[in-house]
Amino acid sequence: MTNRAAVIPPFQSFLEEHRIVVYRFLLAQVGPNDADDCFQEAFLAALRAYPTLRDASNLRGWILTIATRKALDSGRRRQRQAIPVDDVAAVADSPDRSAEKEGFDRVAARSGLWRAVQTLPPRQRAAVVHRFVLDRSYAQIAEAMESTQETARANVYQAVKKLRERKDAWRSVDDELERSLT
């Protein structure tokens, strides 16, 4: 019995099959402002490397690994760079957002959890998104983040611990507000 490599589909088919999961991952990982750029960078990197692929058995894992790297790069870049804005209110209310971004913004605005996830360190945020948004195993997370399974577990554990601490802090603030209003 020989181990045959899966046939590599045309790049357009690959893109169509994986674009939604990659974009959702990037929305959750970097937010709506940077998701488009990371998405383009990830698929451009994939396009450059596509001719050298030998096996198509795990294309989803491969593109999510690339997307994870691009998301982490975006976080590093954002930390190093200030973004000057003349009128914050005008930029925040900009009407040129896509429907998917607006949907993400509505969900994020109502969900303290998503705001809290966005404040996590980039590697912890990536691990949480892989684990709970994409429902990936720790082995798959480790592969995508180019780390060990133990590191993937530690990143998820630390992120969940921070999220629980913030939830408890918010709960105590809510309780205090309620007491002051009665």
CSV table of C-alpha atoms in Angstrom, one decimal:
chain,number,residue,atom,x,y,z
A,1,MET,CA,0.0,0.0,0.0
A,2,THR,CA,1.6,3.3,-1.1
A,3,ASN,CA,1.0,6.6,0.5
A,4,ARG,CA,-0.2,8.9,-2.3
A,5,ALA,CA,-0.3,12.6,-2.0
A,6,ALA,CA,-3.6,14.3,-2.5
A,7,VAL,CA,-4.0,16.1,-5.9
A,8,ILE,CA,-3.4,19.9,-5.6
A,9,PRO,CA,-6.5,21.8,-7.0
A,10,PRO,CA,-6.2,25.0,-9.1
A,11,PHE,CA,-5.4,28.0,-6.9
A,12,GLN,CA,-8.8,29.6,-7.6
A,13,SER,CA,-10.6,26.4,-6.3
A,14,PHE,CA,-8.4,26.5,-3.2
A,15,LEU,CA,-9.1,30.1,-2.6
A,16,GLU,CA,-12.9,29.7,-3.0
A,17,GLU,CA,-12.9,26.7,-0.6
A,18,HIS,CA,-10.9,28.3,2.2
A,19,ARG,CA,-11.5,32.0,1.9
A,20,ILE,CA,-14.5,32.2,4.4
A,21,VAL,CA,-12.8,30.3,7.2
A,22,VAL,CA,-9.6,32.3,6.8
A,23,TYR,CA,-11.5,35.6,6.7
A,24,ARG,CA,-13.5,34.7,9.8
A,25,PHE,CA,-10.3,33.7,11.6
A,26,LEU,CA,-8.7,37.0,10.7
A,27,LEU,CA,-11.8,39.0,11.7
A,28,ALA,CA,-11.6,37.4,15.1
A,29,GLN,CA,-7.8,37.6,15.4
A,30,VAL,CA,-7.0,41.1,14.1
A,31,GLY,CA,-10.4,42.8,13.9
A,32,PRO,CA,-12.2,44.3,11.0
A,33,ASN,CA,-9.7,47.1,10.4
A,34,ASP,CA,-6.8,44.8,9.6
A,35,ALA,CA,-8.6,41.6,8.4
A,36,ASP,CA,-8.7,42.6,4.7
A,37,ASP,CA,-4.9,43.4,4.6
A,38,CYS,CA,-4.0,40.2,6.4
A,39,PHE,CA,-6.4,38.2,4.2
A,40,GLN,CA,-4.7,39.6,1.0
A,41,GLU,CA,-1.2,39.0,2.5
A,42,ALA,CA,-2.0,35.5,3.4
A,43,PHE,CA,-3.4,34.5,0.0
A,44,LEU,CA,-0.6,36.3,-1.8
A,45,ALA,CA,1.9,34.3,0.3
A,46,ALA,CA,0.0,31.1,-0.5
A,47,LEU,CA,-0.1,32.0,-4.2
A,48,ARG,CA,3.7,32.5,-4.2
A,49,ALA,CA,4.3,29.1,-2.5
A,50,TYR,CA,1.5,27.2,-4.3
A,51,PRO,CA,3.7,26.0,-7.2
A,52,THR,CA,6.1,24.3,-4.8
A,53,LEU,CA,3.4,22.3,-2.9
A,54,ARG,CA,3.7,18.6,-3.1
A,55,ASP,CA,0.7,17.4,-1.2
A,56,ALA,CA,-2.9,18.8,-0.8
A,57,SER,CA,-3.9,16.6,2.1
A,58,ASN,CA,-4.0,19.5,4.6
A,59,LEU,CA,-4.5,22.7,2.6
A,60,ARG,CA,-6.8,24.2,5.3
A,61,GLY,CA,-4.1,23.8,8.0
A,62,TRP,CA,-1.5,25.2,5.6
A,63,ILE,CA,-3.5,28.4,4.8
A,64,LEU,CA,-4.5,28.9,8.4
A,65,THR,CA,-0.8,28.6,9.4
A,66,ILE,CA,0.0,31.4,6.9
A,67,ALA,CA,-3.0,33.5,8.1
A,68,THR,CA,-1.8,33.1,11.7
A,69,ARG,CA,1.7,34.3,10.8
A,70,LYS,CA,0.2,37.3,9.0
A,71,ALA,CA,-2.1,38.1,11.9
A,72,LEU,CA,0.8,38.0,14.3
A,73,ASP,CA,2.9,40.2,12.0
A,74,SER,CA,0.0,42.7,11.9
A,75,GLY,CA,-0.1,42.8,15.7
A,76,ARG,CA,3.6,43.4,15.8
A,77,ARG,CA,3.4,46.1,13.2
A,78,ARG,CA,0.5,47.8,15.0
A,79,GLN,CA,2.5,47.9,18.2
A,80,ARG,CA,5.3,49.7,16.5
A,81,GLN,CA,3.3,52.2,14.5
A,82,ALA,CA,1.1,55.1,15.5
A,83,ILE,CA,-1.9,55.8,13.3
A,84,PRO,CA,-2.6,59.6,13.2
A,85,VAL,CA,-6.2,60.6,12.6
A,86,ASP,CA,-7.6,64.1,12.2
A,87,ASP,CA,-11.2,63.4,13.3
A,88,VAL,CA,-11.7,60.2,15.3
A,89,ALA,CA,-15.5,60.4,15.1
A,90,ALA,CA,-15.4,60.8,11.3
A,91,VAL,CA,-13.2,57.7,10.9
A,92,ALA,CA,-15.3,55.6,13.3
A,93,ASP,CA,-18.5,56.5,11.5
A,94,SER,CA,-17.0,55.9,8.0
A,95,PRO,CA,-19.8,54.5,5.8
A,96,ASP,CA,-17.4,52.5,3.5
A,97,ARG,CA,-17.4,49.3,5.5
A,98,SER,CA,-18.5,46.0,4.0
A,99,ALA,CA,-21.5,44.1,5.3
A,100,GLU,CA,-19.4,41.4,6.9
A,101,LYS,CA,-17.3,44.0,8.8
A,102,GLU,CA,-20.5,45.8,10.0
A,103,GLY,CA,-21.9,42.5,11.2
A,104,PHE,CA,-18.7,41.8,13.1
A,105,ASP,CA,-18.8,45.3,14.6
A,106,ARG,CA,-22.4,44.8,15.8
A,107,VAL,CA,-21.6,41.5,17.5
A,108,ALA,CA,-18.4,42.8,19.0
A,109,ALA,CA,-20.1,45.9,20.3
A,110,ARG,CA,-22.7,43.8,22.1
A,111,SER,CA,-20.2,41.3,23.4
A,112,GLY,CA,-17.8,42.2,26.1
A,113,LEU,CA,-16.2,38.8,25.4
A,114,TRP,CA,-15.0,39.9,21.9
A,115,ARG,CA,-13.7,43.2,23.3
A,116,ALA,CA,-11.8,41.2,25.9
A,117,VAL,CA,-10.4,38.8,23.4
A,118,GLN,CA,-9.1,41.7,21.3
A,119,THR,CA,-7.1,42.9,24.3
A,120,LEU,CA,-5.2,39.5,24.7
A,121,PRO,CA,-1.6,39.3,23.7
A,122,PRO,CA,-1.4,38.3,20.0
A,123,ARG,CA,-0.3,34.6,20.5
A,124,GLN,CA,-2.9,34.0,23.2
A,125,ARG,CA,-5.6,35.6,21.0
A,126,ALA,CA,-4.5,33.4,18.0
A,127,ALA,CA,-4.6,30.3,20.2
A,128,VAL,CA,-8.1,31.1,21.5
A,129,VAL,CA,-9.5,31.9,18.1
A,130,HIS,CA,-8.0,28.7,16.7
A,131,ARG,CA,-9.4,26.6,19.6
A,132,PHE,CA,-12.9,28.1,20.1
A,133,VAL,CA,-13.8,29.9,16.8
A,134,LEU,CA,-12.3,27.3,14.4
A,135,ASP,CA,-12.6,24.3,16.8
A,136,ARG,CA,-9.1,23.1,16.1
A,137,SER,CA,-7.2,20.6,18.1
A,138,TYR,CA,-4.1,21.5,20.1
A,139,ALA,CA,-2.0,19.7,17.6
A,140,GLN,CA,-3.5,21.8,14.8
A,141,ILE,CA,-3.0,25.0,16.8
A,142,ALA,CA,0.6,24.1,17.4
A,143,GLU,CA,1.2,23.4,13.7
A,144,ALA,CA,-0.5,26.7,12.7
A,145,MET,CA,1.5,28.7,15.3
A,146,GLU,CA,4.7,26.8,14.7
A,147,SER,CA,5.0,25.8,18.4
A,148,THR,CA,4.5,22.7,20.5
A,149,GLN,CA,1.2,21.3,21.7
A,150,GLU,CA,2.2,22.2,25.2
A,151,THR,CA,2.8,25.8,24.2
A,152,ALA,CA,-0.6,25.8,22.4
A,153,ARG,CA,-2.3,24.5,25.5
A,154,ALA,CA,-0.5,27.1,27.7
A,155,ASN,CA,-1.5,29.9,25.4
A,156,VAL,CA,-5.2,28.8,25.5
A,157,TYR,CA,-5.1,28.3,29.2
A,158,GLN,CA,-3.5,31.7,30.0
A,159,ALA,CA,-6.0,33.4,27.6
A,160,VAL,CA,-9.0,31.8,29.2
A,161,LYS,CA,-7.7,32.5,32.6
A,162,LYS,CA,-7.3,36.3,31.7
A,163,LEU,CA,-10.8,36.3,30.2
A,164,ARG,CA,-12.3,34.8,33.3
A,165,GLU,CA,-10.5,37.3,35.5
A,166,ARG,CA,-11.9,40.1,33.4
A,167,LYS,CA,-15.4,38.6,33.6
A,168,ASP,CA,-15.2,38.5,37.3
A,169,ALA,CA,-13.9,42.1,37.4
A,170,TRP,CA,-16.8,43.2,35.2
A,171,ARG,CA,-19.3,41.3,37.3
A,172,SER,CA,-18.1,43.1,40.5
A,173,VAL,CA,-18.3,46.5,38.7
A,174,ASP,CA,-21.9,45.6,37.6
A,175,ASP,CA,-22.8,44.6,41.1
A,176,GLU,CA,-21.4,47.8,42.5
A,177,LEU,CA,-23.3,49.9,39.9
A,178,GLU,CA,-26.5,48.0,40.7
A,179,ARG,CA,-26.1,48.6,44.5
A,180,SER,CA,-25.4,52.3,43.9
A,181,LEU,CA,-28.6,52.7,41.9
A,182,THR,CA,-30.8,51.1,44.5
